[in-house]
Coordinates of C-alpha atoms in Angstrom, one line a residue:
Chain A
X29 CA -31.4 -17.0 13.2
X30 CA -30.5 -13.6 15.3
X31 CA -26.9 -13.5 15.0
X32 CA -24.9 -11.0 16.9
X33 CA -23.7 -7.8 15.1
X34 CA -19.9 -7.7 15.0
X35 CA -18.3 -5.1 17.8
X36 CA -15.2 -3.7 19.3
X37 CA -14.6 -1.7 22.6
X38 CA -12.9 1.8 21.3
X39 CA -9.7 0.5 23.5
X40 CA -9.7 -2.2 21.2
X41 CA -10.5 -0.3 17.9
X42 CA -7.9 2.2 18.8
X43 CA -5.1 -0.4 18.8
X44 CA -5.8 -1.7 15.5
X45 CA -5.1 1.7 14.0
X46 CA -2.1 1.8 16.3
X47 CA -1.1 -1.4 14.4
X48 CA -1.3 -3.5 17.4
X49 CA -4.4 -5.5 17.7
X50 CA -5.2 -8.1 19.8
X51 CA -5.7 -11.8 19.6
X52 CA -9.4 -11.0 20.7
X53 CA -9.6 -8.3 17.6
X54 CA -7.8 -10.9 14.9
X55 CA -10.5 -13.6 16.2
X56 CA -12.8 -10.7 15.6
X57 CA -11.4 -9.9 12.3
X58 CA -11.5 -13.2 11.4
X59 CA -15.0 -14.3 11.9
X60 CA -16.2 -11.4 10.3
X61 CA -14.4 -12.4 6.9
X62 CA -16.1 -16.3 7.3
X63 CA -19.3 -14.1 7.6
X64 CA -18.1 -12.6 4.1
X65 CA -17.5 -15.5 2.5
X66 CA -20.3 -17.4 3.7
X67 CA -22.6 -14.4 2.6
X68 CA -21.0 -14.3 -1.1
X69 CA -21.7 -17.7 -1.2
X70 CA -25.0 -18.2 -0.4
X71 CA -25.7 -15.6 -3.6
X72 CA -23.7 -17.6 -5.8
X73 CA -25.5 -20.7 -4.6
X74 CA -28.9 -19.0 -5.0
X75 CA -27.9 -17.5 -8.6
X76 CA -27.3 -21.4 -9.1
X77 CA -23.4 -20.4 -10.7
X78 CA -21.3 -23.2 -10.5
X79 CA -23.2 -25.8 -8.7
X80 CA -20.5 -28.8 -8.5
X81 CA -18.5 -26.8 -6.0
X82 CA -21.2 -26.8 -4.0
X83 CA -21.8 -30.6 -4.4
X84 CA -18.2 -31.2 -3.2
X85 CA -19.0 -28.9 -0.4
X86 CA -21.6 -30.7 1.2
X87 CA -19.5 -34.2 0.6
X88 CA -16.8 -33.0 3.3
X89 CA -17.1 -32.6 6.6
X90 CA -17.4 -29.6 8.5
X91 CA -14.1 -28.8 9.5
X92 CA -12.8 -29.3 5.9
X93 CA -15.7 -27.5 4.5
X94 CA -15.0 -24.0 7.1
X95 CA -11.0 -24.5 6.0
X96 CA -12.6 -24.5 2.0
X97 CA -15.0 -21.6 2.6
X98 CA -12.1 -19.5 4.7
X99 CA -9.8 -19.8 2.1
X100 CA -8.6 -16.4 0.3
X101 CA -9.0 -17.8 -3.2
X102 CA -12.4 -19.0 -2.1
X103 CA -13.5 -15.2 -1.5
X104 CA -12.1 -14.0 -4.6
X105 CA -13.4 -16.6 -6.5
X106 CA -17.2 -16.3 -5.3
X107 CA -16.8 -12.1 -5.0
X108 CA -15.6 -12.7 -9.1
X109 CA -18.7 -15.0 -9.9
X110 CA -21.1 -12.9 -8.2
X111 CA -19.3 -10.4 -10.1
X112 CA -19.7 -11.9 -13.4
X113 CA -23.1 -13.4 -12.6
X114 CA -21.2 -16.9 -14.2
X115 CA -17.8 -18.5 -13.0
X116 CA -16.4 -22.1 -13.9
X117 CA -15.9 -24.3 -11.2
X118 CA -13.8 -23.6 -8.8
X119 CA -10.7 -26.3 -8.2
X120 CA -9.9 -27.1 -4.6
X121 CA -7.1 -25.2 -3.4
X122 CA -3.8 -27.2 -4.4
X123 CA -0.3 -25.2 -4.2
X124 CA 2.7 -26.1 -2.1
X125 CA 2.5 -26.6 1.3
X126 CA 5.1 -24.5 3.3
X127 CA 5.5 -24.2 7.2
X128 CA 7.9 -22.3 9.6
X129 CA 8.4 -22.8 13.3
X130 CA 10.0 -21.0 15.7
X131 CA 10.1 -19.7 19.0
X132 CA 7.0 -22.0 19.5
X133 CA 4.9 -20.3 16.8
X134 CA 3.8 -21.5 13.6
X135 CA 3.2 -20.7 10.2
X136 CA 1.4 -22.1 7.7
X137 CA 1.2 -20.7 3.8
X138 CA 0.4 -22.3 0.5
X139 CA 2.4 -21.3 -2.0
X140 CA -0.4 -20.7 -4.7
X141 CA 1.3 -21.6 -8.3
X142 CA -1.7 -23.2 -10.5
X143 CA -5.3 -20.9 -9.3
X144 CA -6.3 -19.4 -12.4
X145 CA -7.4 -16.5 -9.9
X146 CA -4.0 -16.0 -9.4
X147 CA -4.5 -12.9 -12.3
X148 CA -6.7 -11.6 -9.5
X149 CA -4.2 -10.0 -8.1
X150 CA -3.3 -8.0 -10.7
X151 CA 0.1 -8.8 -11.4
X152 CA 1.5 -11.6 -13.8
X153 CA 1.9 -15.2 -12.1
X154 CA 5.6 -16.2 -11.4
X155 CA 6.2 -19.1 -13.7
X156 CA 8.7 -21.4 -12.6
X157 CA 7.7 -23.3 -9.6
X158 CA 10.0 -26.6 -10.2
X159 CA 11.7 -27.7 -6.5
X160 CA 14.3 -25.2 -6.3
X161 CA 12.0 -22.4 -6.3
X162 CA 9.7 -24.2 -3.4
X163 CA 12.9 -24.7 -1.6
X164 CA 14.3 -20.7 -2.2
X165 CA 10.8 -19.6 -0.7
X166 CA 11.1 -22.0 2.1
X167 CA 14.5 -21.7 3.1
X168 CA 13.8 -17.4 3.1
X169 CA 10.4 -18.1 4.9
X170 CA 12.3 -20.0 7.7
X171 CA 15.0 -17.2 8.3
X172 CA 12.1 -14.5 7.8
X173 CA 10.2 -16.3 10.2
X174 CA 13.0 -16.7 12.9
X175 CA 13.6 -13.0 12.6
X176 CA 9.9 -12.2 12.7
X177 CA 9.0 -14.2 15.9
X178 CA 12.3 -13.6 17.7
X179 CA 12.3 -9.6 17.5
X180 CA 8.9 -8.8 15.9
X181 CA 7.0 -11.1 18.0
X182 CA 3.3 -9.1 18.1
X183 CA 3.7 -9.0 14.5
X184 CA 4.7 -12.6 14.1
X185 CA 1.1 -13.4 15.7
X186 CA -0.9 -10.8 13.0
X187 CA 0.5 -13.0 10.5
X188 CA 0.2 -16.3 11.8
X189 CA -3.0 -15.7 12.2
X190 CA -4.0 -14.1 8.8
X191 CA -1.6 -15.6 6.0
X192 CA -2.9 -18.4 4.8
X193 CA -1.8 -18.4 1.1
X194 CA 1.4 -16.6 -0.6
X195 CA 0.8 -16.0 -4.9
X196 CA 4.1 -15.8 -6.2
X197 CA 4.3 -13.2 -9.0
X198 CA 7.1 -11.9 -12.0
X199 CA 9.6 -9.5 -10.8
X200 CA 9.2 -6.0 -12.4
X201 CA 12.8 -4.7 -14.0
X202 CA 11.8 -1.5 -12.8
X203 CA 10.9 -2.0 -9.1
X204 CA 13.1 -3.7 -6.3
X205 CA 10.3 -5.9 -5.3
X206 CA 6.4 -5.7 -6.3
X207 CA 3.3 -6.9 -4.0
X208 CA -0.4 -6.8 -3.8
X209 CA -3.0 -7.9 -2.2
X210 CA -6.9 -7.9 -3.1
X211 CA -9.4 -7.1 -1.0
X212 CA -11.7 -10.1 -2.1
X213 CA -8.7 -12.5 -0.8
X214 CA -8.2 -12.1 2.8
X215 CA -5.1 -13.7 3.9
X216 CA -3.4 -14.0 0.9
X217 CA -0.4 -12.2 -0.6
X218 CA 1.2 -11.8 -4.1
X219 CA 5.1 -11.6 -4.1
X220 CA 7.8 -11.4 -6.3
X221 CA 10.6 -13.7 -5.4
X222 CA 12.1 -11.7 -2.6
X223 CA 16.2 -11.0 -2.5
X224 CA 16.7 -12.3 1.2
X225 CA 14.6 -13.1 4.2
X226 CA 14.5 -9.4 5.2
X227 CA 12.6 -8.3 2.3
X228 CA 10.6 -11.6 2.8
X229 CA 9.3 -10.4 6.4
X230 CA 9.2 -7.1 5.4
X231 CA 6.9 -8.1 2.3
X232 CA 4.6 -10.1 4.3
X233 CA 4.5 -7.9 7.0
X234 CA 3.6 -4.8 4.8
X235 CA 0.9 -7.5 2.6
X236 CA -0.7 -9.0 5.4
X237 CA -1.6 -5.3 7.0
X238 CA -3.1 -4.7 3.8
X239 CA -5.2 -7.2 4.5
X240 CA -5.8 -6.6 8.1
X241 CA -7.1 -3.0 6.6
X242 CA -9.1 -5.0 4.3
X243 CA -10.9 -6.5 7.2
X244 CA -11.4 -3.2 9.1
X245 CA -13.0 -1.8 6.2
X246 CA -15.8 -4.9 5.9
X247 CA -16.8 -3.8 9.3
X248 CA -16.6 0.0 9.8
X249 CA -16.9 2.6 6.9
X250 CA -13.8 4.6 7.4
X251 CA -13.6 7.0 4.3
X252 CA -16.2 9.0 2.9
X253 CA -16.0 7.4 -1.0
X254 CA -15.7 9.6 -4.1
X255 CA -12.7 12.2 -2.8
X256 CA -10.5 13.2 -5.2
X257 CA -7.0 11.6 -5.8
X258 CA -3.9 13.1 -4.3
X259 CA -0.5 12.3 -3.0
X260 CA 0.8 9.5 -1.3
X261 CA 4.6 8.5 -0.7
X262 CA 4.5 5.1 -1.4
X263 CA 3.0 5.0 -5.0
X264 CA 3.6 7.3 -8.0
X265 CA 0.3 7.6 -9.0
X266 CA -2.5 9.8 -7.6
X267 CA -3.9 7.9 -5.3
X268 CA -7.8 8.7 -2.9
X269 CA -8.1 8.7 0.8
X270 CA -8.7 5.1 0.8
X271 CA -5.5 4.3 -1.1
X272 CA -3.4 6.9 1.2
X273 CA -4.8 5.0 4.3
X274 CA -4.0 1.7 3.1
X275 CA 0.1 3.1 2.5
X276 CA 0.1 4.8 5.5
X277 CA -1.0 1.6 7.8
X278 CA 1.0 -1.0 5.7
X279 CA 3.9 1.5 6.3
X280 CA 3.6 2.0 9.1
X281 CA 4.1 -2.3 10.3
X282 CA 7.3 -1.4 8.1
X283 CA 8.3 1.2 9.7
X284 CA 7.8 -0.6 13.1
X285 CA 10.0 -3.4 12.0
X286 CA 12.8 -1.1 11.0
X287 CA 12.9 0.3 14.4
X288 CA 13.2 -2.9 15.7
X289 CA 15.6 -3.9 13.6
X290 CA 17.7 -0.6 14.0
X291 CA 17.3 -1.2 17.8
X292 CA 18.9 -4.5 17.5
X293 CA 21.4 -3.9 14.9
X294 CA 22.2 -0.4 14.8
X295 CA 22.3 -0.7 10.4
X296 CA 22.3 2.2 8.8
X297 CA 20.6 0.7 6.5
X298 CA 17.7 0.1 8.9
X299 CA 18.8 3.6 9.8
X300 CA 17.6 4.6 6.5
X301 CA 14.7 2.7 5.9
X302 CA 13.0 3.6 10.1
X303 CA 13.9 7.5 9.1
X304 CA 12.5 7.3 6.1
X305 CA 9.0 5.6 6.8
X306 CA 8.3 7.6 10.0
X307 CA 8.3 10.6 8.2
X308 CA 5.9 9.7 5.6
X309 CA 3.5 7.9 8.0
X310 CA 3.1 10.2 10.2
X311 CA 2.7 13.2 7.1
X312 CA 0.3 10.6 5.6
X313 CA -1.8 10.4 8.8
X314 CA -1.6 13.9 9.2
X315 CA -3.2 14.7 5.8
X316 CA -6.0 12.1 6.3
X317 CA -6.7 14.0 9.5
X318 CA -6.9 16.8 8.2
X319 CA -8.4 16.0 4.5
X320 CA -11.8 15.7 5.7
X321 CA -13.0 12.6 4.2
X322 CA -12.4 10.6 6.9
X323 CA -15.7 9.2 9.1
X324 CA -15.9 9.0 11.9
X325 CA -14.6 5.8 12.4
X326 CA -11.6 6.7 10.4
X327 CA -10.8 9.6 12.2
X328 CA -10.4 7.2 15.4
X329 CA -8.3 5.0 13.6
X330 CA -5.8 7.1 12.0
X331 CA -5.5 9.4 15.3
X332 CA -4.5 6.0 16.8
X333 CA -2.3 5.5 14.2
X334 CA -0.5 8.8 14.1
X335 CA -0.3 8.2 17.5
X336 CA 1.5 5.1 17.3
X337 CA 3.9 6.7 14.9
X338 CA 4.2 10.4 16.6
X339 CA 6.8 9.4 19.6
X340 CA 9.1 7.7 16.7
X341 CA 9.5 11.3 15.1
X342 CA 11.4 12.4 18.4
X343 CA 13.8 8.8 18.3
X344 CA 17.6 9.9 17.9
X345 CA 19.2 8.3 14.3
X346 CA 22.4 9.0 12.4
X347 CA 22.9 11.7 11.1
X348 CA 23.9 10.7 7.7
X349 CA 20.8 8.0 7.3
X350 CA 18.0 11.5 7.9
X351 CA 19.4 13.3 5.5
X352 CA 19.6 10.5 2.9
X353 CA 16.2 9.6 3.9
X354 CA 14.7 13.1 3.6
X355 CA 16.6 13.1 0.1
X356 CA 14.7 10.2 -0.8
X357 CA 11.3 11.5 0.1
X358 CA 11.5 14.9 -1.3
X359 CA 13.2 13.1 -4.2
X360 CA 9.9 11.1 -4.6
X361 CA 7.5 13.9 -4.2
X362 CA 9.1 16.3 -6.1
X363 CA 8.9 13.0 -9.1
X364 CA 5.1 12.3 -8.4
X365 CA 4.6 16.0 -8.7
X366 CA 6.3 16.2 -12.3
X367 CA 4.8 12.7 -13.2
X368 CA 1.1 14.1 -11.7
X369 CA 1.2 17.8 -12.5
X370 CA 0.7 20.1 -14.9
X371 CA 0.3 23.4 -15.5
X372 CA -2.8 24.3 -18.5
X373 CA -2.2 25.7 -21.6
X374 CA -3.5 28.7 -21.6
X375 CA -1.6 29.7 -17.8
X376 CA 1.6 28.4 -19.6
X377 CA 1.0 30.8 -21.8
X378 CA 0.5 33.7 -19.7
X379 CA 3.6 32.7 -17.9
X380 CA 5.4 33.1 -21.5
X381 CA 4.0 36.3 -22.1
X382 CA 4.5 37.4 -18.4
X383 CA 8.5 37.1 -18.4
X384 CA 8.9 38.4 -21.7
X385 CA 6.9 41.5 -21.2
X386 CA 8.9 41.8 -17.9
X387 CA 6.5 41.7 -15.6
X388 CA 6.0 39.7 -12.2
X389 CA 4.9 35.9 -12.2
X390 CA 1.4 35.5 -12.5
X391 CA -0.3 33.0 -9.9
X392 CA -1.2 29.8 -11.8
X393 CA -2.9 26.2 -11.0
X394 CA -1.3 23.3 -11.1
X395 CA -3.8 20.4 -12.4
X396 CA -3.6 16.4 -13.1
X397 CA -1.8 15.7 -15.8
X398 CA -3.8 13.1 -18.0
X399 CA -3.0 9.9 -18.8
X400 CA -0.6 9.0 -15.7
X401 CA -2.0 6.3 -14.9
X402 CA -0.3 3.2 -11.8
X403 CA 3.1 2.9 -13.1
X404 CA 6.5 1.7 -10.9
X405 CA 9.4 4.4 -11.4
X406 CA 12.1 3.8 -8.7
X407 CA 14.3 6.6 -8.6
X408 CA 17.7 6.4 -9.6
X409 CA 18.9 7.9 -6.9
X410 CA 17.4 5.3 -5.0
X411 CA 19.6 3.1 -6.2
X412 CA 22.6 5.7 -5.3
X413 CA 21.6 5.6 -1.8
X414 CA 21.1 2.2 -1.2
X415 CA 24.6 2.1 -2.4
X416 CA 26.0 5.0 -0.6
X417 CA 24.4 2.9 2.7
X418 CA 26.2 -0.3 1.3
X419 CA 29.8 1.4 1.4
X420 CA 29.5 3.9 4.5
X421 CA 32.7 6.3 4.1
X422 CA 33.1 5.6 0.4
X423 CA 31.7 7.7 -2.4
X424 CA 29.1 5.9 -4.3
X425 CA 30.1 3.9 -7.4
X426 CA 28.3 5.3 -10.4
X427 CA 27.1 3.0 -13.3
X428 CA 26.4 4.4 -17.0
X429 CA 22.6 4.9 -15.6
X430 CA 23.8 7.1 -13.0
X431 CA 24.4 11.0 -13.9
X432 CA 26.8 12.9 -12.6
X433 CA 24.4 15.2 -11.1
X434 CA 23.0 12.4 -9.2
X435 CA 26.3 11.2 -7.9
X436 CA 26.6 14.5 -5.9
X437 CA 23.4 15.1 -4.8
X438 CA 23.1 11.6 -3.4
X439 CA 27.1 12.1 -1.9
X440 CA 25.7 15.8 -0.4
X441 CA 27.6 17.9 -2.8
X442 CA 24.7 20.5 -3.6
X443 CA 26.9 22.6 -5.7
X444 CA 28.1 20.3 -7.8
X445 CA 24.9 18.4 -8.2
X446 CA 23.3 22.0 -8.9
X447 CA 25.8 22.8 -12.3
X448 CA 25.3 19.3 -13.6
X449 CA 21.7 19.2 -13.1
X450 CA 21.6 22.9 -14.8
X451 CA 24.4 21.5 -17.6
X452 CA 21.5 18.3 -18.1
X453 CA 18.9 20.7 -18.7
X454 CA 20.6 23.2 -21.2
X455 CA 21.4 19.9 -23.4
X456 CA 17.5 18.5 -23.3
X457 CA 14.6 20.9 -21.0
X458 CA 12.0 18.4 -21.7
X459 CA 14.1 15.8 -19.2
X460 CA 12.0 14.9 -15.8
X461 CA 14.8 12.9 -13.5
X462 CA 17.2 16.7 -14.2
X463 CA 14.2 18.9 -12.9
X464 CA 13.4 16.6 -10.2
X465 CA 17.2 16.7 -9.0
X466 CA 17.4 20.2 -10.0
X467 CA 14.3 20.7 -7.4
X468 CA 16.6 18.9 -4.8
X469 CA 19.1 21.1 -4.7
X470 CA 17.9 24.2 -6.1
X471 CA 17.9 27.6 -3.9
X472 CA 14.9 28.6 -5.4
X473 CA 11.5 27.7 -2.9
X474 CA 9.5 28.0 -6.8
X475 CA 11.2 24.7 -7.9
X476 CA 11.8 23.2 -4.5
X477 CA 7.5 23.4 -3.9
X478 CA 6.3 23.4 -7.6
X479 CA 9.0 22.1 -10.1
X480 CA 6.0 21.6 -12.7
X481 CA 5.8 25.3 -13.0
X482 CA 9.0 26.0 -13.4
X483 CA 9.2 22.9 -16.1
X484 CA 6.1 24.3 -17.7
X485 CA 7.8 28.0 -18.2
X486 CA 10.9 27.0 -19.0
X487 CA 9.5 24.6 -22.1
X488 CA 7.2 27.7 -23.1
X489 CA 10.0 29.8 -23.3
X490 CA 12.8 27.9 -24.1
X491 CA 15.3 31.2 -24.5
X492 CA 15.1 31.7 -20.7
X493 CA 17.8 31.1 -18.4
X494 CA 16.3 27.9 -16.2
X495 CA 18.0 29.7 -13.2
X496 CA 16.3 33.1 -13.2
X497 CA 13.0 31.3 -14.5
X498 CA 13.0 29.5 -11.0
X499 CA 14.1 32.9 -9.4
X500 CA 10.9 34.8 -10.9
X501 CA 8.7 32.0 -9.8
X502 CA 9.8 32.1 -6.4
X503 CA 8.9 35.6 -5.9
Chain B
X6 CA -20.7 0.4 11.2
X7 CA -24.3 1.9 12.7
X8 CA -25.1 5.2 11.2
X9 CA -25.7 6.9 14.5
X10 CA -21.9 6.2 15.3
X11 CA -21.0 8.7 12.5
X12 CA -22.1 12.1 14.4
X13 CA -18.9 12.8 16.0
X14 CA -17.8 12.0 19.3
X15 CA -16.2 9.0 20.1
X16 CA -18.6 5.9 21.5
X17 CA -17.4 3.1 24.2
X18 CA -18.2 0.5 21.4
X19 CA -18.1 0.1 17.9
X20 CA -20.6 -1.3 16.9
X21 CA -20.9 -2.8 12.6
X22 CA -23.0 -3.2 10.3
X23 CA -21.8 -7.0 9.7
X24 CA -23.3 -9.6 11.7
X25 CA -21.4 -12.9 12.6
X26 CA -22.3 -15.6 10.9
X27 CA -19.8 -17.8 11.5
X28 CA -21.6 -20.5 13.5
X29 CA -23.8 -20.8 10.8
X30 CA -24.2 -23.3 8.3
X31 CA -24.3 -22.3 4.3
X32 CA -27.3 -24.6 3.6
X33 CA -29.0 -22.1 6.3
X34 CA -28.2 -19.1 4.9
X35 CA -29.0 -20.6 1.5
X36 CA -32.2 -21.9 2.6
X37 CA -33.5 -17.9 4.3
X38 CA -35.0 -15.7 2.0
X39 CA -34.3 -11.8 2.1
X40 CA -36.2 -9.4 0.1
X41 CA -34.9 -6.6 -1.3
X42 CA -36.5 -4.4 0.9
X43 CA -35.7 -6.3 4.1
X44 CA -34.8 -4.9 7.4
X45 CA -33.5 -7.9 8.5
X46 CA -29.9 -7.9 10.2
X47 CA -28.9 -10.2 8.1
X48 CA -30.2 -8.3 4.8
X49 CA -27.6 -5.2 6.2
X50 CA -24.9 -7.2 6.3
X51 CA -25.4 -8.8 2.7
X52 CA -26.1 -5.3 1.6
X53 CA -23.1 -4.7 2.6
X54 CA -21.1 -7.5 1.5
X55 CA -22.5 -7.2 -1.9
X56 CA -22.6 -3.5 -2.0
X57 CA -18.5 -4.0 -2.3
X58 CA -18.8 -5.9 -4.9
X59 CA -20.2 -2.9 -6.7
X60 CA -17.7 -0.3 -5.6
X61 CA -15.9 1.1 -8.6
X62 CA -11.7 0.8 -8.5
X63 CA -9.0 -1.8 -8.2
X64 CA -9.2 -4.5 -5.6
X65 CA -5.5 -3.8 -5.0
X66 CA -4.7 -2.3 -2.3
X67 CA -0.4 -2.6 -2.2
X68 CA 2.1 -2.5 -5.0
X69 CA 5.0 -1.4 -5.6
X70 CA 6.4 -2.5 -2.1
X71 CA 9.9 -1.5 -3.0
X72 CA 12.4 -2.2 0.2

């Protein structure tokens, strides 16, 4: 046996961390996760765990024993027995067969609804799959796929090539739409049922690179492990290098299909969503550049990638979509940081003593908070947004969730937003979603960079004006 | 990925670790012995495969894909 190592030309390796990698590359990719999985199984075989999978192994024939070895839940099956050093049998991949054609390419998932692994994922299985439910996926996978291979085509091809099973999973009341994937399951995706066909292709388009990344990391080492957990715009939860890379490329398929779409449309919406994702890819990438934990390897990836995503910076949009979408970043970092951050004890209390003795604002650290933990916290001004994009040239329609702080920040009105948020925090101080909209609109660079600071001073001494508090901070 | 490809610079190939096995039959690989201490090809890329296995954190990698 002298098999060939696994390589790629630096052209080639360059635009797979531009997003954009070649059939050549995905046949690449692809062989090198058969590799995986034949590896994973040859220790489960030799451990001798589960030996009747392997007897209905040898009684197919080759073709149907590479599609069974291939198969994502056949990865994270073996990676979890190996794991274990036991496993039960493994069932042969069931599910519901879906397929899309269009534009002369294909695609072909399995709807995975009975795989006990489907808890691998780590989100809780959908329940209902009666026909209506197959028919709702397949009815938004056909539109999804129309859209996909008739403006998106490069993409189209990643994910025929890749997807090979779909895991549908509960909604979350708090989030407009959860996903995962796990690295042991290449090819496979978890979804909540999606609202249209838009947020279908956007979901497997943002999955799948997940994946993709998945694969590039079996082959090439592209962060240094054991870095320490910081922030990253798509989750609100600390997260490490490897984590912010993963966002960053995922984001930044989604951020290439809202171009696209804006391009062909002109949607504000699309607007919003291209404005906003740029931005954070492109910061993202930035930060990994410059983090140091990146290899060598990684550094070439993610220079292609900020690459990929620098010339879109420059790209003219409306007006009116930046500035919502720069409200909904900053609204999101200035959230992780209150979530994340905290200012110790004994600094909170030299803060205290500090303003009432009249004296300037001591330099202090801001630390993790403990405890925070993966959580999904959409905004409420999210929601406002979204809405405000809904009905251009109308004021946003509150609901009894919305305050009326929100309302005008959201609708641009910074001095209005400013008093209510202010009014907010004289009734209740202890109350994150008014500091972080304080933080929006503030004056005060203290608040706008560090609202945990402020938070943390103003709760130590409560008989402070919130206003100069943030004025003393910012000196 | 090769650990002489991680001292900067910028090579005309990339060259991994993994080795590709996918001509290969499981009742093969099944049937080779690797020691621990092998230098084998092979026994990289199973190091590797296995060493993953091992690395502490979640195997999710996306969540929360609100749109």
């Amino acid at each position: 046996m002298s098999p060939r190592h696994f390589t790629l030309t630096d052209a080639a390796f360059a635009s797979l961390g531009a997003g954009r990698p070649d059939p050549g590359t995905l046949g690449t990719l692809l062989r090198a996760q058969l590799s995986r999985n034949l590896l994973l199984l040859r220790e489960v075989r030799r451990r001798q765990i589960a030996p009747a999978w392997f007897d209905r192994l040898g009684a197919t024939g080759p073709d149907d024993a590479k599609h069974l070895i291939t198969d994502p839940m056949t990865g994270l099956w073996a990676a979890r027995a190996l794991r274990a050093g036991d496993a039960a049998d493994h069932p042969r991949p069931g599910g519901h067969r879906l397929t899309a054609v269009h534009h002369g390419l294909t695609l072909g998932v399995r709807v995975e609804d009975a795989d006990p692994l489907r808890e691998g994922f780590g989100l809780p299985p959908a329940e209902d799959h009666g026909t209506a439910a197959l028919s709702r996926w397949q009815t938004l996978l056909d539109e999804a796929w129309l859209t996909l291979t008739s403006r998106h085509r490069p993409a189209a091809e990643v994910l025929a090539a890749v997807l090979r099973v779909i895991v549908p999973v509960r909604p979350d009341p708090a989030a407009e739409g959860i996903s995962a994937t796990s690295s042991e399951a290449f090819g496979a995706v978890a979804l909540s049922a999606p609202a249209d066909a838009a947020a279908l292709a956007v979901g497997l388009l943002h999955e799948t690179q997940h994946s993709v990344l998945n694969a590039v990391n079996l082959l090439f080492e592209l962060v240094h492990p054991g870095g320490p957990a910081g922030y990253s715009p798509w989750r609100d939860d600390p997260r490490p290098a490897a984590g912010v890379l993963h966002g960053a490329y995922a984001y930044l398929a989604v951020t290439r299909f809202w171009r696209a779409e804006l391009a062909h449309s002109g949607d504000r919406g699309a607007a919003f969503e291209f404005a906003r994702w740029r931005v954070a890819v492109a910061d993202a990438a930035g930060r990994l550049l410059d983090g140091g934990e990146l290899t060598a390897a990684g550094t070439r990836f993610v220079t292609a990638l900020r690459a990929e995503v620098r010339p879109w910076l420059d790209e003219p949009v409306d007006g009116e979509a930046v500035r919502l979408a720069d409200l909904a970043r900053t609204d999101h970092h200035l959230r992780w940081r209150l979530r994340n951050l905290t200012v110790p004890p004994e600094h909170t209390a030299e803060l205290a003593r500090a303003w009432r003795a009249g004296r300037p604002a001591p330099a202090v650290p801001s630390v993790p908070a403990r405890g925070t933990g993966r959580a999904l916290e959409n905004s409420p001004r999210l929601r406002l947004i979204r809405s405000h994009l809904r009905n251009p040239g109308t004021a946003a329609v509150p609901d009894a969730r919305d305050t009326a702080g929100d309302v005008a920040c959201v609708r641009g009105d910074r001095v209005t937003a400013l008093h209510a948020y202010h009014r907010d925090l004289r009734e209740e101080r202890d109350r994150d979603p008014a500091w972080s909209g304080l933080a929006l609109v503030s004056p005060h660079r203290g608040l706008r960079c560090r609202p945990e600071v402020v938070k943390a001073a103003a709760l130590a001494v409560p008989e402070a004006d919130v206003d100069a508090l943030a004025d003393w901070l910012s000196g | 990925m090769d650990a002489g490809q991680d001292g900067g610079g910028t090579p005309a190939e990339w060259r991994s670790v993994m080795i590709d096995l996918s001509g290969s039959a499981l009742a093969d690989l099944v049937a080779t012995d690797v020691a621990e201490d092998d230098d084998s090809a092979l026994a990289h890329a199973l190091r590797r495969v296995t060493a993953e296995l091992e690395r502490p954190g979640e195997p999710i990698a996306g969540f929360n894909s609100a749109i």
